[in-house]
Amino acid sequence: VPEHVWRINLDTPEEAQQNLSFGAADRWWEQTDLTKLILASNKLQSLSEDVQLLPALTMLDVHDNQLTSLPSALGQLENLQKLDVSHNQLRSLPEELLQLPRLRSLLVQHNELSQLPEGLGQLLSLEELDVSNNQLTAIPTSFALLVNLVRLNLACNQLKELPADLSAMKSLRQLDCTKNYLETVPPTLATMASLEQLYLRKNKLRSLPEFPSCKLLKELHAGENQIEILNAENLKQLSSLCVLELRDNKIKAVPEEITVLQKLERLDLANNDISRLPYTLGNLPQLKFLALEGNPLRTIRRDLLQKGTQELLKYLRSKIQDDGPGPSEEPPVTAMTLPSQSKVNIHAITTLKLLEYSDKQAAEIPEAVFDAVGTNPVGTVNFSKNQLREIPPRLVELKDSVCDVSLAFNKISCVSSELCLLHKLTHLDLRNNVLTALPEEMEALKRLHTINLAFNRFKVFPSVLYHLPALETILLSNNQVGSIDPVQLKGMDKLGTLDLQNNDLLQVPPELGNCENLRSLLLEGNPFRTPRAAVLAKGTAAVLEYLRSRIPT
């Protein structure tokens, strides 16, 4: 920072020397001190202690620099109300920061903080605190003293629990705990009477917390957890709720009591295990958006789901009239569906070369389904949305003709050798299973050009993919992949699309920029620092060019 910036309150500006006609009233530099200083998006590696020469500052913005520490002199800026040090490389915050009596907004997101100063609760005027995207494992107990805090963002850290004292924050309206390791939420959180928005997405919650006092809660986001049960009691307390987002959980049933949420406008239940809905859902007066895709719903036809919320609600209301008080009884689902029920579509096999047995919640594919094929060549197999735990062994019988297989939305934990014998396979859809690895035998699938492995449990990039020369598209979003090998990827001449969104990539190797065949590279939602979001937003070509510029020469 140029020296004269720090001295701007002390030194007479040059134009005053040159022009002697300034009257006393015109000498603005003597009448007002600098109150706002914005040094954002530069390459500053340190800030001078001379910042204390600007005691009138109310706002200091140094976000998006390369700062690894802050000067202790910040503690002397007693008029400071807003401090933005986000998107730097800070490992700690100076204790002197706690001496700022008027500080209302403190933004430290996207740094390298593993802990916060124990006395942070001394910042009694604080209304907004953002510590997201750091490496915090705990929250200081003094947080309880921040009684004026309105917005608190703890997202994308490594928190395993929240302190019960958080409930003392009587003014808190927005709390964001997205993407941590929370297994429970302290019951005291339920007493936060001012809370309006609560984000708990991407944690490890097994049940929805109870909120007896949160009468103002308008938005509850708890998608991508492991919630299995929606407790009717919990719902009854959320009378003001407008948005309830529970997608990508393991919810099996929606209780009738959901109708107490009379103000609900958005309900997202996509990708759960819901097999039936209470028809009374159709009576929610404000509901404008209802997402149900990716559920094994047996009472609602797929085409109806695609017609949108209003048609769906109309259908549910019509069923209430048909049905009297309760939802209709359905035949119990058994692990083996009898051939008479299996309704194998022979017409599809002979004319469309399609073998379909999807959305049946079957634990295995009935023999009758394979028997129906006879000598007909089958090109496409769709066994998605069942409860399969393994790849059906009889798939091998179709190896001379099948080229497109979908086993999406099942519970498959490993790929068996049978699949590796389908030598004509070009498309393979295994998304939304519980896979952690792929066998090396898959090298035999020389014609495979598209593979979808999204929403599984891969922690490493499956190495066999590097050896499939025909691959054009790899979809691996929403896993836990931590690294990729850019040298091996460069050898994949045909690869045009690589989707690695929402994984655990801590860095993007610059050599990935050499993969010039990539037309679509998707990296959003990973914890790496560079490339920054602004670069990602410019598209694949710009990202590759940026990465190439970072390759050490």
Coordinates of C-alpha atoms in Angstrom, one line a residue:
V1 CA 0.0 0.0 0.0
P2 CA 1.5 3.4 -1.0
E3 CA 2.8 5.3 2.1
H4 CA 0.7 8.3 1.3
V5 CA -2.5 6.3 1.7
W6 CA -1.7 5.8 5.4
R7 CA -0.7 9.5 5.8
I8 CA -3.8 10.9 4.0
N9 CA -5.1 12.5 7.2
L10 CA -1.8 14.0 8.1
D11 CA -0.2 15.4 4.9
T12 CA -1.5 18.4 2.9
P13 CA -2.5 17.2 -0.6
E14 CA -0.3 18.4 -3.5
E15 CA -3.0 20.5 -5.2
A16 CA -3.1 22.7 -2.1
Q17 CA 0.6 23.6 -2.6
Q18 CA 0.0 24.6 -6.2
N19 CA -3.2 26.6 -5.8
L20 CA -3.1 29.2 -3.1
S21 CA -6.6 30.4 -3.4
F22 CA -8.2 27.8 -1.1
G23 CA -10.1 29.7 1.6
A24 CA -10.6 28.2 5.0
A25 CA -14.0 26.8 4.1
D26 CA -12.5 25.0 1.0
R27 CA -9.7 23.2 2.9
W28 CA -11.7 19.9 2.9
W29 CA -8.6 17.8 3.9
E30 CA -8.5 19.5 7.2
Q31 CA -12.2 19.1 7.9
T32 CA -12.7 15.4 7.3
D33 CA -10.8 12.2 8.0
L34 CA -10.8 9.1 5.9
T35 CA -13.7 6.8 6.9
K36 CA -13.6 4.0 4.2
L37 CA -10.6 2.2 2.8
I38 CA -11.0 -0.5 0.1
L39 CA -7.9 -2.5 -0.8
A40 CA -9.7 -5.6 -2.1
S41 CA -8.6 -7.9 -4.9
N42 CA -4.9 -7.0 -4.9
K43 CA -1.8 -9.0 -4.1
L44 CA -1.1 -7.7 -0.6
Q45 CA 0.9 -10.0 1.6
S46 CA 0.9 -7.8 4.7
L47 CA -0.8 -4.7 6.1
S48 CA 1.3 -2.0 7.7
E49 CA 0.9 -1.1 11.4
D50 CA 0.5 2.4 10.0
V51 CA -3.2 1.6 9.6
Q52 CA -3.4 3.2 13.1
L53 CA -2.9 6.6 11.4
L54 CA -6.5 6.3 10.1
P55 CA -8.4 6.3 13.4
A56 CA -11.6 7.5 11.8
L57 CA -12.0 4.4 9.6
T58 CA -15.5 2.9 9.9
M59 CA -14.9 0.3 7.0
L60 CA -11.8 -1.5 6.0
D61 CA -12.1 -4.0 3.1
V62 CA -9.0 -6.1 2.2
H63 CA -10.7 -9.2 0.9
D64 CA -9.2 -11.3 -1.9
N65 CA -5.5 -10.6 -1.2
Q66 CA -2.6 -12.9 0.0
L67 CA -2.5 -11.8 3.7
T68 CA -1.2 -14.5 6.1
S69 CA -1.6 -12.2 9.2
L70 CA -3.2 -9.0 10.3
P71 CA -1.4 -6.0 12.1
S72 CA -2.1 -5.7 15.9
A73 CA -2.6 -2.0 15.2
L74 CA -6.1 -2.9 13.9
G75 CA -7.1 -2.9 17.6
Q76 CA -6.7 0.9 17.7
L77 CA -9.4 1.6 15.0
E78 CA -12.1 2.2 17.6
N79 CA -14.6 3.6 15.1
L80 CA -14.4 0.5 12.8
Q81 CA -17.8 -1.0 12.1
K82 CA -17.1 -3.3 9.2
L83 CA -13.9 -5.4 8.6
D84 CA -13.7 -7.7 5.6
V85 CA -10.6 -9.9 5.5
S86 CA -12.2 -12.8 3.6
H87 CA -10.5 -14.8 0.8
N88 CA -7.0 -14.5 2.2
Q89 CA -4.6 -17.0 3.8
L90 CA -5.0 -16.1 7.5
R91 CA -4.1 -18.7 10.0
S92 CA -5.1 -16.7 13.0
L93 CA -6.8 -13.5 14.1
P94 CA -4.9 -11.0 16.4
E95 CA -6.2 -10.7 20.0
E96 CA -6.2 -6.9 19.5
L97 CA -9.2 -7.4 17.2
L98 CA -11.3 -8.0 20.2
Q99 CA -10.8 -4.4 21.3
L100 CA -13.1 -2.9 18.6
P101 CA -16.2 -1.8 20.5
R102 CA -18.2 -0.7 17.5
L103 CA -17.5 -3.6 15.1
R104 CA -20.8 -4.7 13.6
S105 CA -19.6 -6.9 10.6
L106 CA -16.7 -9.3 10.6
L107 CA -16.1 -11.3 7.5
V108 CA -13.3 -13.9 7.6
Q109 CA -14.6 -16.6 5.3
H110 CA -12.3 -18.5 2.9
N111 CA -9.1 -18.4 5.1
E112 CA -7.1 -21.1 6.8
L113 CA -8.3 -20.6 10.4
S114 CA -8.2 -23.7 12.6
Q115 CA -9.5 -21.8 15.6
L116 CA -11.0 -18.5 16.6
P117 CA -9.8 -16.2 19.5
E118 CA -11.4 -17.5 22.7
G119 CA -12.5 -14.0 23.6
L120 CA -14.5 -13.3 20.4
G121 CA -17.6 -12.8 22.5
Q122 CA -16.2 -9.5 23.6
L123 CA -17.3 -8.0 20.3
L124 CA -20.7 -7.1 21.8
S125 CA -21.8 -4.9 18.9
L126 CA -21.3 -7.7 16.3
E127 CA -24.4 -8.2 14.1
E128 CA -22.8 -10.3 11.2
L129 CA -20.1 -12.9 11.5
D130 CA -19.0 -15.1 8.6
V131 CA -16.3 -17.7 9.4
S132 CA -17.3 -20.2 6.6
N133 CA -14.8 -22.1 4.5
N134 CA -12.1 -22.4 7.1
Q135 CA -10.8 -25.4 9.1
L136 CA -12.5 -24.8 12.4
T137 CA -13.2 -27.8 14.6
A138 CA -14.7 -25.9 17.5
I139 CA -16.5 -22.7 18.4
P140 CA -15.4 -20.6 21.4
T141 CA -17.9 -20.8 24.3
S142 CA -17.8 -16.9 24.5
F143 CA -19.9 -16.9 21.4
A144 CA -22.9 -16.9 23.8
L145 CA -22.2 -13.3 24.6
L146 CA -22.9 -12.1 21.0
V147 CA -26.4 -11.2 21.9
N148 CA -26.7 -8.7 19.0
L149 CA -25.6 -11.1 16.3
V150 CA -28.2 -11.4 13.5
R151 CA -26.3 -13.5 10.9
L152 CA -23.8 -16.3 11.7
N153 CA -22.2 -18.4 8.9
L154 CA -20.2 -21.5 10.0
A155 CA -20.5 -23.4 6.7
C156 CA -17.8 -25.6 5.2
N157 CA -15.7 -26.2 8.3
Q158 CA -15.0 -29.3 10.4
L159 CA -17.4 -28.9 13.2
K160 CA -18.6 -32.1 14.9
E161 CA -20.9 -30.3 17.3
L162 CA -22.4 -26.9 18.1
P163 CA -22.1 -25.5 21.6
A164 CA -25.3 -25.5 23.6
D165 CA -24.6 -21.8 24.5
L166 CA -25.4 -20.7 21.0
S167 CA -29.0 -20.5 22.2
A168 CA -28.1 -17.3 24.2
M169 CA -27.9 -15.4 20.9
K170 CA -31.3 -13.9 21.2
S171 CA -31.1 -11.8 18.1
L172 CA -29.9 -14.5 15.7
R173 CA -32.1 -14.7 12.6
Q174 CA -29.9 -16.7 10.2
L175 CA -27.6 -19.6 11.1
D176 CA -25.7 -21.5 8.3
C177 CA -24.0 -24.7 9.3
T178 CA -23.9 -26.3 5.8
K179 CA -21.2 -28.9 5.1
N180 CA -19.8 -29.8 8.5
Y181 CA -19.8 -33.1 10.4
L182 CA -22.7 -32.5 12.7
E183 CA -24.5 -35.6 13.9
T184 CA -26.9 -33.8 16.2
V185 CA -28.1 -30.3 16.9
P186 CA -28.1 -29.2 20.6
P187 CA -31.7 -29.2 21.9
T188 CA -31.2 -25.7 23.3
L189 CA -31.0 -24.4 19.7
A190 CA -34.8 -24.9 19.8
T191 CA -35.2 -22.0 22.2
M192 CA -33.8 -19.4 19.7
A193 CA -36.9 -17.4 19.3
S194 CA -35.6 -15.0 16.6
L195 CA -34.3 -17.7 14.2
E196 CA -35.8 -17.4 10.7
Q197 CA -33.4 -19.3 8.5
L198 CA -31.5 -22.5 9.4
Y199 CA -29.1 -24.3 7.0
L200 CA -28.0 -27.8 8.0
R201 CA -27.3 -29.2 4.6
K202 CA -24.5 -31.7 4.0
N203 CA -24.0 -32.9 7.6
K204 CA -24.5 -36.3 9.2
L205 CA -27.8 -35.7 10.9
R206 CA -30.0 -38.8 11.4
S207 CA -33.1 -37.0 12.5
L208 CA -34.6 -33.6 12.2
P209 CA -34.1 -31.5 15.3
E210 CA -37.0 -30.3 17.4
F211 CA -37.9 -26.6 17.5
P212 CA -40.5 -25.9 20.1
S213 CA -39.8 -22.2 20.5
C214 CA -38.7 -21.3 16.9
K215 CA -42.1 -19.8 16.1
L216 CA -40.5 -17.5 13.5
L217 CA -38.5 -20.2 11.6
K218 CA -39.3 -19.6 7.9
E219 CA -36.6 -21.7 6.1
L220 CA -35.2 -25.1 7.1
H221 CA -32.6 -26.6 4.8
A222 CA -31.5 -30.1 5.8
G223 CA -30.8 -31.8 2.5
E224 CA -27.9 -34.3 2.0
N225 CA -28.0 -35.8 5.5
Q226 CA -29.0 -39.3 6.7
I227 CA -32.4 -38.4 8.0
E228 CA -34.8 -41.4 8.0
I229 CA -37.8 -40.3 9.9
L230 CA -39.9 -37.2 9.8
N231 CA -41.4 -36.9 13.3
A232 CA -45.0 -35.6 13.3
E233 CA -44.3 -33.8 16.6
N234 CA -41.3 -31.9 15.1
L235 CA -43.4 -30.6 12.3
K236 CA -46.2 -29.3 14.5
Q237 CA -43.9 -26.7 16.0
L238 CA -42.9 -25.1 12.7
S239 CA -46.1 -23.1 12.0
S240 CA -44.3 -20.2 10.2
L241 CA -42.2 -22.5 7.9
C242 CA -42.2 -21.4 4.2
V243 CA -39.3 -23.5 2.9
L244 CA -38.6 -27.1 3.9
E245 CA -35.7 -28.7 2.0
L246 CA -35.0 -32.3 2.8
R247 CA -33.6 -33.7 -0.5
D248 CA -31.1 -36.5 -0.7
N249 CA -31.9 -38.1 2.7
K250 CA -33.3 -41.5 3.5
I251 CA -36.8 -40.5 4.5
K252 CA -39.3 -43.3 4.1
A253 CA -42.6 -41.7 4.9
V254 CA -44.3 -38.3 5.1
P255 CA -46.6 -38.0 8.1
E256 CA -50.2 -36.7 7.6
E257 CA -49.3 -33.9 10.1
I258 CA -47.3 -32.2 7.4
T259 CA -50.6 -30.3 6.7
V260 CA -50.1 -28.2 9.8
L261 CA -47.4 -26.3 7.8
Q262 CA -50.1 -24.0 6.4
K263 CA -47.5 -21.4 5.2
L264 CA -45.3 -23.8 3.3
E265 CA -44.4 -22.6 -0.2
R266 CA -41.5 -24.9 -1.1
L267 CA -41.2 -28.6 -0.2
D268 CA -38.2 -30.5 -1.6
L269 CA -38.2 -34.2 -0.9
A270 CA -36.3 -35.3 -4.0
N271 CA -34.0 -38.4 -3.9
N272 CA -35.4 -40.1 -0.7
D273 CA -37.0 -43.5 -0.1
I274 CA -40.6 -42.2 0.0
S275 CA -43.0 -44.8 -1.4
R276 CA -46.3 -43.1 -0.6
L277 CA -47.6 -39.5 0.1
P278 CA -50.5 -38.4 2.3
Y279 CA -53.1 -37.1 -0.2
T280 CA -53.8 -34.3 2.3
L281 CA -50.6 -32.7 1.0
G282 CA -52.8 -31.4 -1.8
N283 CA -54.5 -29.1 0.7
L284 CA -51.5 -27.0 1.6
P285 CA -52.8 -23.6 0.5
Q286 CA -49.5 -21.8 -0.3
L287 CA -47.5 -24.6 -1.8
K288 CA -46.0 -23.5 -5.1
F289 CA -43.1 -25.9 -5.5
L290 CA -43.0 -29.7 -4.7
A291 CA -40.0 -31.8 -5.7
L292 CA -40.4 -35.6 -5.5
E293 CA -38.2 -37.0 -8.3
G294 CA -35.9 -39.9 -7.3
N295 CA -38.4 -41.5 -4.9
P296 CA -39.9 -45.0 -5.3
L297 CA -43.5 -43.6 -5.3
R298 CA -45.9 -46.3 -6.1
T299 CA -49.1 -44.4 -6.1
I300 CA -48.1 -41.6 -8.5
R301 CA -47.2 -42.2 -12.1
R302 CA -43.9 -40.9 -13.4
D303 CA -45.5 -38.8 -16.1
L304 CA -47.6 -37.0 -13.5
L305 CA -44.5 -36.0 -11.5
Q306 CA -43.1 -34.3 -14.6
K307 CA -46.2 -32.2 -15.1
G308 CA -45.3 -29.8 -12.3
T309 CA -46.5 -28.9 -8.8
Q310 CA -50.0 -27.6 -9.6
E311 CA -51.0 -30.8 -11.6
L312 CA -49.6 -33.0 -8.8
L313 CA -51.5 -31.1 -6.1
K314 CA -54.7 -31.3 -8.1
Y315 CA -54.3 -35.1 -8.4
L316 CA -53.6 -35.4 -4.7
R317 CA -56.8 -33.4 -3.9
S318 CA -58.8 -35.6 -6.3
K319 CA -57.7 -38.7 -4.4
I320 CA -58.9 -37.3 -1.1
Q321 CA -62.4 -37.2 -2.4
D322 CA -62.2 -40.7 -3.9
D323 CA -60.7 -42.0 -0.8
G324 CA -62.5 -40.8 2.2
P325 CA -60.4 -40.0 5.2
G326 CA -57.1 -41.9 4.9
P327 CA -54.8 -42.9 2.1
S328 CA -55.6 -46.0 0.2
E329 CA -54.1 -49.3 1.3
E330 CA -51.6 -50.8 -1.1
P331 CA -50.6 -54.4 -1.5
P332 CA -47.5 -55.2 0.5
V333 CA -44.2 -55.2 -1.4
T334 CA -42.3 -58.4 -1.3
A335 CA -38.7 -59.0 -2.1
M336 CA -39.7 -61.1 -5.0
T337 CA -42.5 -59.8 -7.2
L338 CA -44.4 -62.6 -8.8
P339 CA -44.2 -63.0 -12.5
S340 CA -47.9 -62.2 -12.9
Q341 CA -47.3 -58.8 -11.3
S342 CA -44.0 -58.2 -13.0
K343 CA -45.7 -57.1 -16.2
V344 CA -42.7 -57.6 -18.4
N345 CA -43.3 -55.4 -21.5
I346 CA -42.7 -57.9 -24.3
H347 CA -43.6 -55.3 -26.9
A348 CA -40.8 -53.1 -25.7
I349 CA -38.4 -56.0 -25.9
T350 CA -39.3 -56.9 -29.5
T351 CA -39.7 -53.5 -31.0
L352 CA -37.6 -51.1 -28.9
K353 CA -35.0 -53.7 -27.9
L354 CA -35.6 -52.4 -24.3
L355 CA -35.7 -54.5 -21.2
E356 CA -37.2 -52.5 -18.4
Y357 CA -37.9 -53.3 -14.8
S358 CA -37.6 -50.0 -12.9
D359 CA -39.3 -48.2 -10.1
K360 CA -40.4 -51.4 -8.5
Q361 CA -38.4 -51.3 -5.2
A362 CA -37.5 -54.9 -6.0
A363 CA -34.6 -56.5 -4.0
E364 CA -33.8 -58.7 -7.1
I365 CA -34.9 -58.9 -10.7
P366 CA -37.4 -61.7 -11.1
E367 CA -36.3 -64.6 -13.3
A368 CA -39.4 -64.1 -15.5
V369 CA -37.9 -60.7 -16.6
F370 CA -34.8 -62.4 -18.1
D371 CA -36.8 -65.4 -19.3
A372 CA -39.1 -63.0 -21.4
V373 CA -36.1 -61.9 -23.5
G374 CA -35.8 -65.3 -25.3
T375 CA -33.7 -64.9 -28.3
N376 CA -34.5 -61.2 -28.9
P377 CA -31.5 -58.9 -29.0
V378 CA -31.7 -56.3 -26.2
G379 CA -29.9 -53.1 -26.6
T380 CA -31.0 -51.2 -23.5
V381 CA -31.5 -52.4 -19.9
N382 CA -33.2 -50.2 -17.3
F383 CA -33.3 -51.6 -13.7
S384 CA -33.1 -48.2 -12.0
K385 CA -35.0 -47.3 -8.8
N386 CA -35.1 -50.6 -7.1
Q387 CA -33.4 -52.0 -4.0
L388 CA -30.8 -54.1 -5.8
R389 CA -27.7 -54.7 -3.6
E390 CA -25.7 -56.4 -6.4
I391 CA -25.6 -56.4 -10.2
P392 CA -28.0 -59.0 -11.5
P393 CA -25.9 -62.0 -12.6
R394 CA -28.1 -62.9 -15.6
L395 CA -27.2 -59.6 -17.3
V396 CA -24.3 -61.6 -18.8
E397 CA -26.9 -63.4 -21.0
L398 CA -27.3 -60.1 -22.9
K399 CA -23.6 -59.5 -23.5
D400 CA -23.8 -59.9 -27.3
S401 CA -26.3 -57.0 -27.8
V402 CA -26.6 -54.7 -24.8
C403 CA -24.9 -51.4 -25.1
D404 CA -26.8 -49.2 -22.6
V405 CA -27.4 -50.2 -18.9
S406 CA -29.0 -48.2 -16.1
L407 CA -28.8 -49.5 -12.5
A408 CA -29.2 -46.0 -11.0
F409 CA -30.9 -45.4 -7.7
N410 CA -30.2 -48.8 -6.1
K411 CA -28.1 -50.0 -3.2
I412 CA -25.3 -51.6 -5.1
S413 CA -22.0 -51.6 -3.2
C414 CA -19.7 -53.3 -5.7
V415 CA -19.4 -53.9 -9.4
S416 CA -19.3 -57.6 -10.1
S417 CA -17.3 -59.3 -12.9
E418 CA -20.5 -60.1 -14.8
L419 CA -20.8 -56.4 -15.8
C420 CA -17.2 -56.5 -17.1
L421 CA -18.2 -59.1 -19.7
L422 CA -20.7 -56.7 -21.5
H423 CA -18.1 -56.0 -24.2
K424 CA -20.5 -53.9 -26.3
L425 CA -21.4 -51.5 -23.5
T426 CA -21.3 -47.8 -24.4
H427 CA -23.4 -46.2 -21.7
L428 CA -23.4 -47.1 -18.0
D429 CA -25.5 -45.4 -15.4
L430 CA -24.6 -46.3 -11.8
R431 CA -25.5 -43.0 -10.1
N432 CA -27.1 -42.9 -6.6
N433 CA -25.7 -46.2 -5.3
V434 CA -23.2 -46.9 -2.5
L435 CA -20.1 -47.7 -4.6
T436 CA -16.6 -47.0 -3.2
A437 CA -14.5 -48.5 -6.0
L438 CA -14.6 -50.1 -9.5
P439 CA -12.8 -53.3 -10.4
E440 CA -9.8 -53.3 -12.7
E441 CA -11.6 -55.9 -14.9
M442 CA -13.7 -53.0 -16.2
E443 CA -10.7 -52.4 -18.5
A444 CA -12.4 -54.9 -20.8
L445 CA -15.2 -52.3 -21.6
K446 CA -13.3 -50.9 -24.6
R447 CA -16.4 -49.3 -26.1
L448 CA -17.6 -47.5 -23.0
H449 CA -18.0 -43.8 -23.7
T450 CA -20.3 -42.5 -20.9
I451 CA -20.2 -43.4 -17.3
N452 CA -22.4 -41.8 -14.6
L453 CA -21.1 -42.4 -11.0
A454 CA -22.7 -39.3 -9.3
F455 CA -24.0 -39.6 -5.8
N456 CA -21.9 -42.6 -4.7
R457 CA -19.2 -42.9 -2.1
F458 CA -15.9 -42.8 -4.0
K459 CA -13.1 -41.3 -2.0
V460 CA -10.6 -41.7 -4.8
F461 CA -10.9 -41.3 -8.6
P462 CA -11.4 -44.9 -9.9
S463 CA -8.1 -45.6 -11.6
V464 CA -9.6 -48.1 -14.1
L465 CA -11.3 -45.1 -15.8
Y466 CA -7.9 -43.9 -16.9
H467 CA -7.5 -47.1 -19.0
L468 CA -10.8 -46.8 -20.9
P469 CA -9.7 -45.2 -24.2
A470 CA -13.2 -44.6 -25.6
L471 CA -14.5 -42.6 -22.6
E472 CA -16.0 -39.3 -23.6
T473 CA -18.0 -38.4 -20.5
I474 CA -17.3 -39.1 -16.8
L475 CA -19.9 -37.9 -14.3
L476 CA -18.5 -38.2 -10.8
S477 CA -20.3 -35.3 -8.9
N478 CA -21.4 -35.6 -5.3
N479 CA -18.8 -38.1 -4.1
Q480 CA -15.8 -37.6 -1.8
V481 CA -13.0 -37.7 -4.4
G482 CA -9.9 -36.0 -3.0
S483 CA -7.5 -35.9 -6.0
I484 CA -7.1 -36.6 -9.7
D485 CA -4.1 -37.5 -11.8
P486 CA -3.8 -34.9 -14.6
V487 CA -1.1 -36.8 -16.5
Q488 CA -3.3 -39.9 -16.9
L489 CA -6.3 -37.7 -17.8
K490 CA -4.3 -36.1 -20.6
G491 CA -3.8 -39.5 -22.1
M492 CA -7.6 -39.9 -22.5
D493 CA -7.9 -38.4 -26.0
K494 CA -11.7 -38.6 -26.3
L495 CA -12.6 -37.2 -22.9
G496 CA -14.8 -34.1 -23.4
T497 CA -16.8 -33.9 -20.2
L498 CA -15.5 -34.3 -16.7
D499 CA -18.0 -33.5 -13.8
L500 CA -16.3 -33.4 -10.4
Q501 CA -18.7 -31.0 -8.7
N502 CA -19.3 -31.4 -4.9
N503 CA -16.3 -33.5 -4.1
D504 CA -13.4 -33.1 -1.6
L505 CA -10.8 -31.7 -4.0
L506 CA -8.4 -29.6 -1.9
Q507 CA -6.5 -28.5 -4.9
V508 CA -6.7 -28.6 -8.7
P509 CA -3.4 -29.6 -10.3
P510 CA -2.3 -26.9 -12.8
E511 CA -1.3 -29.7 -15.2
L512 CA -5.0 -30.4 -15.7
G513 CA -4.8 -27.3 -18.0
N514 CA -3.0 -29.5 -20.5
C515 CA -6.2 -31.6 -21.1
E516 CA -7.2 -29.4 -24.0
N517 CA -9.8 -31.9 -25.3
L518 CA -12.0 -31.1 -22.3
R519 CA -15.0 -29.0 -23.4
S520 CA -16.8 -29.2 -20.1
L521 CA -14.9 -29.3 -16.8
L522 CA -17.2 -28.8 -13.7
L523 CA -15.5 -28.2 -10.4
E524 CA -17.9 -26.1 -8.3
G525 CA -18.6 -27.1 -4.7
N526 CA -15.1 -28.4 -3.9
P527 CA -13.0 -27.0 -1.0
F528 CA -10.0 -25.9 -3.1
R529 CA -9.0 -22.2 -3.0
T530 CA -7.9 -21.7 -6.6
P531 CA -9.2 -21.3 -9.2
R532 CA -11.5 -18.9 -7.5
A533 CA -15.2 -18.9 -8.2
A534 CA -14.9 -15.9 -10.5
V535 CA -12.6 -17.9 -12.8
L536 CA -14.8 -21.0 -12.6
A537 CA -17.7 -18.9 -13.7
K538 CA -16.0 -18.0 -17.0
G539 CA -16.3 -21.5 -18.2
T540 CA -14.0 -24.4 -19.1
A541 CA -11.7 -22.8 -21.6
A542 CA -10.9 -20.0 -19.2
V543 CA -10.3 -22.5 -16.3
L544 CA -7.9 -24.5 -18.5
E545 CA -6.1 -21.4 -19.6
Y546 CA -5.8 -20.3 -16.0
L547 CA -4.5 -23.7 -14.9
R548 CA -1.9 -23.7 -17.7
S549 CA -0.7 -20.3 -16.5
R550 CA 0.0 -21.8 -13.1
I551 CA 2.2 -24.7 -14.3
P552 CA 5.7 -24.2 -12.8
T553 CA 8.2 -23.7 -15.7

